PDB file of C-alpha atoms in Angstrom:
ATOM      1  CA  MET A   1     -18.590 -11.995 -28.689  1.00  0.00           C
ATOM      2  CA  VAL A   2     -22.061 -10.590 -27.980  1.00  0.00           C
ATOM      3  CA  ASP A   3     -22.909  -7.880 -30.540  1.00  0.00           C
ATOM      4  CA  THR A   4     -25.190  -5.953 -28.169  1.00  0.00           C
ATOM      5  CA  ILE A   5     -24.514  -5.732 -24.448  1.00  0.00           C
ATOM      6  CA  ARG A   6     -27.768  -5.767 -22.533  1.00  0.00           C
ATOM      7  CA  ASN A   7     -27.751  -7.883 -19.380  1.00  0.00           C
ATOM      8  CA  ILE A   8     -24.926  -7.036 -16.999  1.00  0.00           C
ATOM      9  CA  ALA A   9     -23.659  -8.711 -13.850  1.00  0.00           C
ATOM     10  CA  VAL A  10     -21.495  -6.942 -11.278  1.00  0.00           C
ATOM     11  CA  ILE A  11     -19.400  -9.090  -8.945  1.00  0.00           C
ATOM     12  CA  GLY A  12     -18.249  -7.118  -5.919  1.00  0.00           C
ATOM     13  CA  THR A  13     -20.312  -4.155  -4.727  1.00  0.00           C
ATOM     14  CA  GLY A  14     -18.072  -2.431  -2.222  1.00  0.00           C
ATOM     15  CA  ILE A  15     -16.840   1.177  -2.259  1.00  0.00           C
ATOM     16  CA  MET A  16     -16.343   1.117  -6.051  1.00  0.00           C
ATOM     17  CA  GLY A  17     -18.504  -1.703  -7.377  1.00  0.00           C
ATOM     18  CA  GLY A  18     -21.676  -0.560  -5.641  1.00  0.00           C
ATOM     19  CA  PRO A  19     -21.860   2.898  -7.248  1.00  0.00           C
ATOM     20  CA  MET A  20     -20.850   1.420 -10.600  1.00  0.00           C
ATOM     21  CA  ALA A  21     -23.672  -1.142 -10.490  1.00  0.00           C
ATOM     22  CA  GLY A  22     -26.110   1.606  -9.516  1.00  0.00           C
ATOM     23  CA  ARG A  23     -25.066   3.834 -12.419  1.00  0.00           C
ATOM     24  CA  LEU A  24     -25.499   1.026 -14.940  1.00  0.00           C
ATOM     25  CA  ALA A  25     -28.962   0.178 -13.619  1.00  0.00           C
ATOM     26  CA  GLU A  26     -29.991   3.840 -13.693  1.00  0.00           C
ATOM     27  CA  ALA A  27     -28.762   3.986 -17.307  1.00  0.00           C
ATOM     28  CA  GLY A  28     -31.344   1.337 -18.175  1.00  0.00           C
ATOM     29  CA  PHE A  29     -29.298  -1.866 -18.188  1.00  0.00           C
ATOM     30  CA  PRO A  30     -30.770  -4.913 -16.419  1.00  0.00           C
ATOM     31  CA  VAL A  31     -28.160  -5.470 -13.685  1.00  0.00           C
ATOM     32  CA  ARG A  32     -27.732  -8.438 -11.368  1.00  0.00           C
ATOM     33  CA  ALA A  33     -25.163  -8.028  -8.603  1.00  0.00           C
ATOM     34  CA  TRP A  34     -23.460 -10.216  -6.049  1.00  0.00           C
ATOM     35  CA  ASN A  35     -21.326  -9.400  -3.045  1.00  0.00           C
ATOM     36  CA  ARG A  36     -19.772 -11.775  -0.549  1.00  0.00           C
ATOM     37  CA  THR A  37     -21.473  -9.787   2.228  1.00  0.00           C
ATOM     38  CA  LEU A  38     -25.011  -9.565   0.862  1.00  0.00           C
ATOM     39  CA  ASP A  39     -26.014  -6.717   3.188  1.00  0.00           C
ATOM     40  CA  LYS A  40     -23.574  -4.435   1.367  1.00  0.00           C
ATOM     41  CA  ALA A  41     -25.452  -4.989  -1.886  1.00  0.00           C
ATOM     42  CA  ALA A  42     -28.987  -4.623  -0.480  1.00  0.00           C
ATOM     43  CA  ALA A  43     -29.170  -0.841  -0.949  1.00  0.00           C
ATOM     44  CA  LEU A  44     -28.694  -1.304  -4.713  1.00  0.00           C
ATOM     45  CA  ARG A  45     -32.230  -2.597  -5.008  1.00  0.00           C
ATOM     46  CA  GLU A  46     -33.371   1.026  -4.801  1.00  0.00           C
ATOM     47  CA  SER A  47     -31.577   1.632  -8.116  1.00  0.00           C
ATOM     48  CA  GLY A  48     -33.273  -1.358  -9.747  1.00  0.00           C
ATOM     49  CA  VAL A  49     -30.396  -3.805  -9.293  1.00  0.00           C
ATOM     50  CA  VAL A  50     -31.348  -7.429  -8.684  1.00  0.00           C
ATOM     51  CA  VAL A  51     -29.216  -8.806  -5.856  1.00  0.00           C
ATOM     52  CA  ALA A  52     -28.270 -12.476  -6.317  1.00  0.00           C
ATOM     53  CA  ASP A  53     -27.560 -14.856  -3.462  1.00  0.00           C
ATOM     54  CA  HIS A  54     -24.704 -16.515  -5.346  1.00  0.00           C
ATOM     55  CA  ALA A  55     -22.168 -15.251  -7.887  1.00  0.00           C
ATOM     56  CA  ILE A  56     -23.105 -18.021 -10.317  1.00  0.00           C
ATOM     57  CA  ASP A  57     -26.744 -16.862 -10.258  1.00  0.00           C
ATOM     58  CA  ALA A  58     -25.682 -13.313 -11.080  1.00  0.00           C
ATOM     59  CA  VAL A  59     -23.659 -14.195 -14.184  1.00  0.00           C
ATOM     60  CA  SER A  60     -25.539 -17.077 -15.818  1.00  0.00           C
ATOM     61  CA  ASN A  61     -27.582 -14.891 -18.195  1.00  0.00           C
ATOM     62  CA  ALA A  62     -25.207 -11.944 -18.505  1.00  0.00           C
ATOM     63  CA  ASP A  63     -23.819 -10.534 -21.739  1.00  0.00           C
ATOM     64  CA  ALA A  64     -21.083  -8.847 -19.718  1.00  0.00           C
ATOM     65  CA  VAL A  65     -19.727  -9.463 -16.229  1.00  0.00           C
ATOM     66  CA  ILE A  66     -17.914  -6.673 -14.390  1.00  0.00           C
ATOM     67  CA  CYS A  67     -15.627  -7.836 -11.601  1.00  0.00           C
ATOM     68  CA  MET A  68     -14.662  -5.365  -8.874  1.00  0.00           C
ATOM     69  CA  LEU A  69     -13.164  -7.484  -6.103  1.00  0.00           C
ATOM     70  CA  SER A  70     -10.455  -6.578  -3.619  1.00  0.00           C
ATOM     71  CA  SER A  71      -7.333  -8.361  -4.882  1.00  0.00           C
ATOM     72  CA  GLY A  72      -5.748 -10.664  -7.420  1.00  0.00           C
ATOM     73  CA  PRO A  73      -6.004 -13.824  -5.289  1.00  0.00           C
ATOM     74  CA  VAL A  74      -9.684 -13.125  -4.563  1.00  0.00           C
ATOM     75  CA  CYS A  75     -10.413 -12.561  -8.265  1.00  0.00           C
ATOM     76  CA  GLU A  76      -8.588 -15.698  -9.354  1.00  0.00           C
ATOM     77  CA  ALA A  77     -10.226 -17.854  -6.680  1.00  0.00           C
ATOM     78  CA  LEU A  78     -13.761 -16.719  -7.542  1.00  0.00           C
ATOM     79  CA  LEU A  79     -13.439 -16.458 -11.311  1.00  0.00           C
ATOM     80  CA  THR A  80     -11.428 -19.511 -12.341  1.00  0.00           C
ATOM     81  CA  GLY A  81     -11.697 -23.252 -11.862  1.00  0.00           C
ATOM     82  CA  PRO A  82     -14.457 -25.760 -12.639  1.00  0.00           C
ATOM     83  CA  ALA A  83     -16.870 -24.134 -10.163  1.00  0.00           C
ATOM     84  CA  GLY A  84     -15.812 -20.548 -10.887  1.00  0.00           C
ATOM     85  CA  VAL A  85     -17.710 -17.646 -12.377  1.00  0.00           C
ATOM     86  CA  ILE A  86     -16.095 -18.003 -15.811  1.00  0.00           C
ATOM     87  CA  ALA A  87     -17.314 -21.583 -16.147  1.00  0.00           C
ATOM     88  CA  ALA A  88     -20.870 -20.362 -15.475  1.00  0.00           C
ATOM     89  CA  MET A  89     -20.752 -17.565 -18.070  1.00  0.00           C
ATOM     90  CA  ARG A  90     -22.353 -17.965 -21.485  1.00  0.00           C
ATOM     91  CA  PRO A  91     -19.991 -18.617 -24.403  1.00  0.00           C
ATOM     92  CA  GLY A  92     -19.552 -15.371 -26.302  1.00  0.00           C
ATOM     93  CA  SER A  93     -20.082 -13.182 -23.246  1.00  0.00           C
ATOM     94  CA  THR A  94     -17.434 -10.796 -21.904  1.00  0.00           C
ATOM     95  CA  LEU A  95     -15.643 -10.582 -18.565  1.00  0.00           C
ATOM     96  CA  VAL A  96     -14.283  -7.171 -17.566  1.00  0.00           C
ATOM     97  CA  VAL A  97     -11.966  -7.353 -14.562  1.00  0.00           C
ATOM     98  CA  MET A  98     -11.851  -3.829 -13.139  1.00  0.00           C
ATOM     99  CA  SER A  99     -10.063  -4.762  -9.915  1.00  0.00           C
ATOM    100  CA  SER A 100      -6.457  -3.719  -9.327  1.00  0.00           C
ATOM    101  CA  ILE A 101      -4.585  -7.007  -9.756  1.00  0.00           C
ATOM    102  CA  PRO A 102      -1.102  -8.184 -10.754  1.00  0.00           C
ATOM    103  CA  VAL A 103      -0.328  -8.294 -14.455  1.00  0.00           C
ATOM    104  CA  GLU A 104       0.326 -12.039 -14.283  1.00  0.00           C
ATOM    105  CA  THR A 105      -3.068 -12.627 -12.667  1.00  0.00           C
ATOM    106  CA  ALA A 106      -4.843 -10.615 -15.366  1.00  0.00           C
ATOM    107  CA  ILE A 107      -3.205 -12.730 -18.053  1.00  0.00           C
ATOM    108  CA  ALA A 108      -4.023 -15.991 -16.254  1.00  0.00           C
ATOM    109  CA  ILE A 109      -7.699 -15.004 -15.919  1.00  0.00           C
ATOM    110  CA  ALA A 110      -7.845 -14.117 -19.622  1.00  0.00           C
ATOM    111  CA  VAL A 111      -6.403 -17.526 -20.530  1.00  0.00           C
ATOM    112  CA  ALA A 112      -9.013 -19.235 -18.341  1.00  0.00           C
ATOM    113  CA  ALA A 113     -11.756 -17.164 -19.994  1.00  0.00           C
ATOM    114  CA  SER A 114     -10.600 -18.084 -23.508  1.00  0.00           C
ATOM    115  CA  GLU A 115     -10.924 -21.776 -22.636  1.00  0.00           C
ATOM    116  CA  HIS A 116     -14.660 -21.178 -22.138  1.00  0.00           C
ATOM    117  CA  ASP A 117     -15.091 -18.943 -25.209  1.00  0.00           C
ATOM    118  CA  VAL A 118     -15.484 -15.916 -22.947  1.00  0.00           C
ATOM    119  CA  GLY A 119     -13.884 -12.609 -23.929  1.00  0.00           C
ATOM    120  CA  CYS A 120     -11.787 -10.886 -21.282  1.00  0.00           C
ATOM    121  CA  LEU A 121     -10.526  -7.382 -20.612  1.00  0.00           C
ATOM    122  CA  ASP A 122      -8.457  -6.191 -17.698  1.00  0.00           C
ATOM    123  CA  ALA A 123      -9.737  -2.657 -17.155  1.00  0.00           C
ATOM    124  CA  PRO A 124      -8.818  -1.243 -13.751  1.00  0.00           C
ATOM    125  CA  VAL A 125      -9.866   2.270 -12.851  1.00  0.00           C
ATOM    126  CA  SER A 126      -8.674   5.424 -11.143  1.00  0.00           C
ATOM    127  CA  GLY A 127     -10.819   8.111  -9.594  1.00  0.00           C
ATOM    128  CA  GLY A 128     -11.878   6.608  -6.288  1.00  0.00           C
ATOM    129  CA  GLU A 129     -15.352   6.504  -4.831  1.00  0.00           C
ATOM    130  CA  LYS A 130     -16.123  10.005  -6.120  1.00  0.00           C
ATOM    131  CA  GLY A 131     -15.332   8.960  -9.680  1.00  0.00           C
ATOM    132  CA  ALA A 132     -17.411   5.796  -9.320  1.00  0.00           C
ATOM    133  CA  ARG A 133     -20.428   7.771  -8.086  1.00  0.00           C
ATOM    134  CA  GLU A 134     -20.123  10.465 -10.744  1.00  0.00           C
ATOM    135  CA  GLY A 135     -19.152   8.265 -13.700  1.00  0.00           C
ATOM    136  CA  THR A 136     -15.830  10.038 -14.219  1.00  0.00           C
ATOM    137  CA  LEU A 137     -13.418   7.140 -13.715  1.00  0.00           C
ATOM    138  CA  ALA A 138     -10.286   6.777 -15.809  1.00  0.00           C
ATOM    139  CA  ILE A 139     -10.609   3.260 -17.245  1.00  0.00           C
ATOM    140  CA  MET A 140      -7.408   1.588 -18.492  1.00  0.00           C
ATOM    141  CA  ALA A 141      -8.429  -1.268 -20.778  1.00  0.00           C
ATOM    142  CA  GLY A 142      -6.126  -4.105 -21.778  1.00  0.00           C
ATOM    143  CA  GLY A 143      -7.226  -6.688 -24.330  1.00  0.00           C
ATOM    144  CA  ASP A 144      -8.422  -7.021 -27.901  1.00  0.00           C
ATOM    145  CA  ALA A 145      -9.294  -3.643 -29.438  1.00  0.00           C
ATOM    146  CA  THR A 146     -12.520  -4.988 -30.947  1.00  0.00           C
ATOM    147  CA  LEU A 147     -13.657  -6.203 -27.550  1.00  0.00           C
ATOM    148  CA  VAL A 148     -12.822  -2.838 -25.974  1.00  0.00           C
ATOM    149  CA  ASP A 149     -14.937  -1.104 -28.618  1.00  0.00           C
ATOM    150  CA  ALA A 150     -17.827  -3.504 -28.009  1.00  0.00           C
ATOM    151  CA  MET A 151     -17.770  -2.652 -24.296  1.00  0.00           C
ATOM    152  CA  ARG A 152     -17.501   1.124 -24.747  1.00  0.00           C
ATOM    153  CA  PRO A 153     -21.288   1.741 -24.690  1.00  0.00           C
ATOM    154  CA  VAL A 154     -21.380   0.138 -21.237  1.00  0.00           C
ATOM    155  CA  LEU A 155     -18.133   1.493 -19.808  1.00  0.00           C
ATOM    156  CA  ALA A 156     -18.940   5.032 -20.995  1.00  0.00           C
ATOM    157  CA  TYR A 157     -21.478   5.262 -18.155  1.00  0.00           C
ATOM    158  CA  LEU A 158     -18.640   4.650 -15.711  1.00  0.00           C
ATOM    159  CA  GLY A 159     -15.953   6.921 -17.125  1.00  0.00           C
ATOM    160  CA  ARG A 160     -13.432   7.543 -19.886  1.00  0.00           C
ATOM    161  CA  VAL A 161     -12.045   4.408 -21.571  1.00  0.00           C
ATOM    162  CA  THR A 162      -8.532   4.207 -23.031  1.00  0.00           C
ATOM    163  CA  HIS A 163      -7.281   1.066 -24.764  1.00  0.00           C
ATOM    164  CA  VAL A 164      -3.679   0.689 -23.582  1.00  0.00           C
ATOM    165  CA  GLY A 165      -2.613  -2.599 -25.196  1.00  0.00           C
ATOM    166  CA  PRO A 166      -3.054  -6.386 -24.911  1.00  0.00           C
ATOM    167  CA  VAL A 167      -4.407  -8.194 -21.854  1.00  0.00           C
ATOM    168  CA  GLY A 168      -2.297  -7.297 -18.816  1.00  0.00           C
ATOM    169  CA  SER A 169      -1.613  -3.778 -20.067  1.00  0.00           C
ATOM    170  CA  GLY A 170      -4.560  -2.378 -18.122  1.00  0.00           C
ATOM    171  CA  SER A 171      -3.217  -3.786 -14.877  1.00  0.00           C
ATOM    172  CA  LEU A 172       0.278  -2.529 -15.684  1.00  0.00           C
ATOM    173  CA  THR A 173      -1.083   0.963 -16.393  1.00  0.00           C
ATOM    174  CA  LYS A 174      -2.947   0.904 -13.074  1.00  0.00           C
ATOM    175  CA  LEU A 175       0.278  -0.001 -11.267  1.00  0.00           C
ATOM    176  CA  ALA A 176       1.960   3.014 -12.880  1.00  0.00           C
ATOM    177  CA  ASN A 177      -1.002   5.143 -11.825  1.00  0.00           C
ATOM    178  CA  GLN A 178      -0.776   3.909  -8.245  1.00  0.00           C
ATOM    179  CA  LEU A 179       2.910   4.724  -7.981  1.00  0.00           C
ATOM    180  CA  ILE A 180       2.191   8.292  -9.093  1.00  0.00           C
ATOM    181  CA  VAL A 181      -0.780   8.629  -6.738  1.00  0.00           C
ATOM    182  CA  ALA A 182       1.007   7.123  -3.735  1.00  0.00           C
ATOM    183  CA  SER A 183       4.146   9.235  -4.098  1.00  0.00           C
ATOM    184  CA  THR A 184       2.101  12.405  -4.682  1.00  0.00           C
ATOM    185  CA  ILE A 185      -0.043  11.789  -1.601  1.00  0.00           C
ATOM    186  CA  CYS A 186       3.118  11.390   0.473  1.00  0.00           C
ATOM    187  CA  SER A 187       4.592  14.592  -0.974  1.00  0.00           C
ATOM    188  CA  VAL A 188       1.410  16.527  -0.194  1.00  0.00           C
ATOM    189  CA  ALA A 189       1.413  15.170   3.362  1.00  0.00           C
ATOM    190  CA  GLU A 190       5.052  16.156   3.842  1.00  0.00           C
ATOM    191  CA  ALA A 191       4.465  19.656   2.435  1.00  0.00           C
ATOM    192  CA  LEU A 192       1.467  20.323   4.712  1.00  0.00           C
ATOM    193  CA  THR A 193       3.348  18.892   7.693  1.00  0.00           C
ATOM    194  CA  LEU A 194       6.272  21.207   6.956  1.00  0.00           C
ATOM    195  CA  ALA A 195       3.979  24.205   6.563  1.00  0.00           C
ATOM    196  CA  LYS A 196       2.202  23.570   9.861  1.00  0.00           C
ATOM    197  CA  SER A 197       5.485  23.014  11.686  1.00  0.00           C
ATOM    198  CA  GLY A 198       6.704  26.418  10.495  1.00  0.00           C
ATOM    199  CA  GLY A 199       3.587  28.212  11.714  1.00  0.00           C
ATOM    200  CA  ALA A 200       1.642  28.529   8.453  1.00  0.00           C
ATOM    201  CA  ASP A 201      -2.018  27.593   8.181  1.00  0.00           C
ATOM    202  CA  PRO A 202      -2.151  24.334   6.132  1.00  0.00           C
ATOM    203  CA  ALA A 203      -5.586  25.252   4.746  1.00  0.00           C
ATOM    204  CA  ARG A 204      -4.273  28.593   3.501  1.00  0.00           C
ATOM    205  CA  VAL A 205      -1.125  26.974   2.116  1.00  0.00           C
ATOM    206  CA  ARG A 206      -3.297  24.565   0.138  1.00  0.00           C
ATOM    207  CA  GLU A 207      -5.394  27.471  -1.129  1.00  0.00           C
ATOM    208  CA  ALA A 208      -2.300  29.431  -2.147  1.00  0.00           C
ATOM    209  CA  LEU A 209      -0.909  26.545  -4.197  1.00  0.00           C
ATOM    210  CA  LEU A 210      -4.076  25.835  -6.181  1.00  0.00           C
ATOM    211  CA  GLY A 211      -3.512  26.552  -9.875  1.00  0.00           C
ATOM    212  CA  GLY A 212       0.276  26.448  -9.615  1.00  0.00           C
ATOM    213  CA  PHE A 213       2.693  23.725 -10.650  1.00  0.00           C
ATOM    214  CA  ALA A 214       2.064  21.851  -7.388  1.00  0.00           C
ATOM    215  CA  ASP A 215      -1.657  21.575  -8.144  1.00  0.00           C
ATOM    216  CA  SER A 216      -3.193  18.234  -9.118  1.00  0.00           C
ATOM    217  CA  THR A 217      -6.292  16.154  -8.486  1.00  0.00           C
ATOM    218  CA  VAL A 218      -4.438  14.424  -5.656  1.00  0.00           C
ATOM    219  CA  PHE A 219      -3.436  17.763  -4.150  1.00  0.00           C
ATOM    220  CA  ARG A 220      -6.965  19.162  -4.375  1.00  0.00           C
ATOM    221  CA  GLN A 221      -8.845  16.147  -3.050  1.00  0.00           C
ATOM    222  CA  HIS A 222      -6.397  14.538  -0.656  1.00  0.00           C
ATOM    223  CA  GLY A 223      -4.846  17.790   0.496  1.00  0.00           C
ATOM    224  CA  LEU A 224      -8.346  18.868   1.537  1.00  0.00           C
ATOM    225  CA  ARG A 225      -8.869  15.586   3.380  1.00  0.00           C
ATOM    226  CA  MET A 226      -5.610  16.155   5.265  1.00  0.00           C
ATOM    227  CA  VAL A 227      -6.547  19.718   6.189  1.00  0.00           C
ATOM    228  CA  GLU A 228      -9.990  18.622   7.396  1.00  0.00           C
ATOM    229  CA  GLY A 229      -8.798  15.406   9.034  1.00  0.00           C
ATOM    230  CA  ASN A 230     -11.375  13.466   7.022  1.00  0.00           C
ATOM    231  CA  PHE A 231     -10.007   9.980   6.444  1.00  0.00           C
ATOM    232  CA  GLU A 232     -13.231   8.124   5.707  1.00  0.00           C
ATOM    233  CA  PRO A 233     -11.983   5.640   3.119  1.00  0.00           C
ATOM    234  CA  GLY A 234     -12.396   6.376  -0.553  1.00  0.00           C
ATOM    235  CA  GLY A 235      -9.236   4.353  -1.183  1.00  0.00           C
ATOM    236  CA  PRO A 236      -8.111   2.446   1.945  1.00  0.00           C
ATOM    237  CA  ALA A 237      -4.400   2.524   2.732  1.00  0.00           C
ATOM    238  CA  LYS A 238      -4.256  -1.284   2.885  1.00  0.00           C
ATOM    239  CA  TYR A 239      -5.130  -1.388  -0.812  1.00  0.00           C
ATOM    240  CA  GLN A 240      -2.507   1.266  -1.573  1.00  0.00           C
ATOM    241  CA  VAL A 241       0.120  -1.007  -0.023  1.00  0.00           C
ATOM    242  CA  LYS A 242      -1.179  -3.930  -2.080  1.00  0.00           C
ATOM    243  CA  ASP A 243      -0.694  -1.930  -5.272  1.00  0.00           C
ATOM    244  CA  THR A 244       2.692  -0.408  -4.472  1.00  0.00           C
ATOM    245  CA  SER A 245       4.033  -3.802  -3.352  1.00  0.00           C
ATOM    246  CA  THR A 246       2.719  -5.436  -6.531  1.00  0.00           C
ATOM    247  CA  ALA A 247       4.297  -2.727  -8.694  1.00  0.00           C
ATOM    248  CA  LEU A 248       7.655  -3.090  -6.941  1.00  0.00           C
ATOM    249  CA  GLY A 249       7.537  -6.871  -7.328  1.00  0.00           C
ATOM    250  CA  PHE A 250       6.911  -6.438 -11.061  1.00  0.00           C
ATOM    251  CA  ALA A 251       9.834  -4.008 -11.248  1.00  0.00           C
ATOM    252  CA  ARG A 252      12.202  -6.331  -9.378  1.00  0.00           C
ATOM    253  CA  ASN A 253      11.369  -9.168 -11.774  1.00  0.00           C
ATOM    254  CA  ARG A 254      12.658  -6.916 -14.540  1.00  0.00           C
ATOM    255  CA  GLY A 255      15.795  -5.832 -12.699  1.00  0.00           C
ATOM    256  CA  LEU A 256      14.481  -2.325 -12.013  1.00  0.00           C
ATOM    257  CA  ARG A 257      15.069  -0.216  -8.896  1.00  0.00           C
ATOM    258  CA  LEU A 258      12.408   2.397  -8.111  1.00  0.00           C
ATOM    259  CA  PRO A 259      13.856   4.103  -5.014  1.00  0.00           C
ATOM    260  CA  VAL A 260      11.123   6.719  -4.486  1.00  0.00           C
ATOM    261  CA  SER A 261       8.393   4.100  -4.742  1.00  0.00           C
ATOM    262  CA  GLU A 262      10.305   1.789  -2.388  1.00  0.00           C
ATOM    263  CA  GLU A 263      10.310   4.482   0.303  1.00  0.00           C
ATOM    264  CA  VAL A 264       6.653   5.317  -0.312  1.00  0.00           C
ATOM    265  CA  ASP A 265       5.773   1.625   0.030  1.00  0.00           C
ATOM    266  CA  ARG A 266       7.626   1.452   3.367  1.00  0.00           C
ATOM    267  CA  LEU A 267       5.745   4.515   4.610  1.00  0.00           C
ATOM    268  CA  PHE A 268       2.337   3.098   3.708  1.00  0.00           C
ATOM    269  CA  GLN A 269       3.276  -0.274   5.198  1.00  0.00           C
ATOM    270  CA  ALA A 270       4.118   1.497   8.466  1.00  0.00           C
ATOM    271  CA  MET A 271       0.729   3.225   8.349  1.00  0.00           C
ATOM    272  CA  VAL A 272      -1.003  -0.142   8.009  1.00  0.00           C
ATOM    273  CA  ASP A 273       1.172  -1.731  10.706  1.00  0.00           C
ATOM    274  CA  ASN A 274       0.197   1.093  13.067  1.00  0.00           C
ATOM    275  CA  GLY A 275      -3.497   0.295  12.683  1.00  0.00           C
ATOM    276  CA  ASP A 276      -4.569   2.829  10.045  1.00  0.00           C
ATOM    277  CA  GLY A 277      -4.945   0.427   7.122  1.00  0.00           C
ATOM    278  CA  ASP A 278      -8.708   0.937   6.846  1.00  0.00           C
ATOM    279  CA  LEU A 279      -8.385   4.733   6.667  1.00  0.00           C
ATOM    280  CA  ASP A 280      -8.202   6.604   3.385  1.00  0.00           C
ATOM    281  CA  HIS A 281      -4.683   6.708   1.962  1.00  0.00           C
ATOM    282  CA  SER A 282      -4.624  10.465   2.584  1.00  0.00           C
ATOM    283  CA  GLY A 283      -4.329   9.423   6.235  1.00  0.00           C
ATOM    284  CA  ILE A 284      -0.617   8.941   5.519  1.00  0.00           C
ATOM    285  CA  ILE A 285      -0.237  12.366   7.126  1.00  0.00           C
ATOM    286  CA  ARG A 286      -0.999  10.644  10.447  1.00  0.00           C
ATOM    287  CA  GLU A 287       2.043   8.452   9.930  1.00  0.00           C
ATOM    288  CA  LEU A 288       4.185  11.545   9.413  1.00  0.00           C
ATOM    289  CA  GLN A 289       2.742  13.003  12.596  1.00  0.00           C
ATOM    290  CA  ARG A 290       3.671   9.829  14.476  1.00  0.00           C
ATOM    291  CA  MET A 291       7.194   9.913  13.038  1.00  0.00           C
ATOM    292  CA  ASN A 292       7.670  13.530  14.109  1.00  0.00           C
ATOM    293  CA  ALA A 293       5.979  13.405  17.504  1.00  0.00           C
ATOM    294  CA  SER A 294       8.181  14.932  20.169  1.00  0.00           C
TER     295      SER A 294
END
């Protein structure tokens, strides 16, 4: 394990990874970044990030590699194998997978990393694009406690770090988070739909409920999006479905029934099937409007 984290690589610079790479560079870390679509990473040069043409080039001299890719299969395909990112990392360096991935995938990646003497944390985040830009993400870290502590000086620029258990625990915590977020977004959408149907002003209803028991970060941020009709993606609905489906698969493997989450998953799947998968998940209110159209 590297005693001092200096050089950092960021793999995946989309909605979340881009702002995270920028914050680390602005904090003074030498950052090299790679994105499958290079144009999406180009703007990071203004923050001092070096944009690499290939993922291997980005990680070869890194003390720590932060991975923020779209899914478990994408992470596993890019990170593992003889020609993967892990094989190109320096022994003693650390891989931090901050993508939302299945628990089993997180464990498999950690096993692959250990075979190359690379430390590994699964540390997914919550807080969306706003949290990534402002450095206020909730970071759920699974892995060795010593390794989590070694990465804290880096991760502190991105948000608040909580060590939740061994490798895989971070991904499991994120699944729990996503079930809460998804069901709350649906409840907010239903409440505002009900209010509007009865003749109340949804914006005023939202204002009236602030500070009460119904208040939450989801209610404040996503309720406002629903009122304004602003569904520019901070967290696309297609990724919400990925997470709820993964969580339900994990539950089924353990003989659990999660009936509320099952219905929420069906609702988000319908939203995606109806062409709204690239909208923010607060756009679920559009699905309710379609369901209730006269």
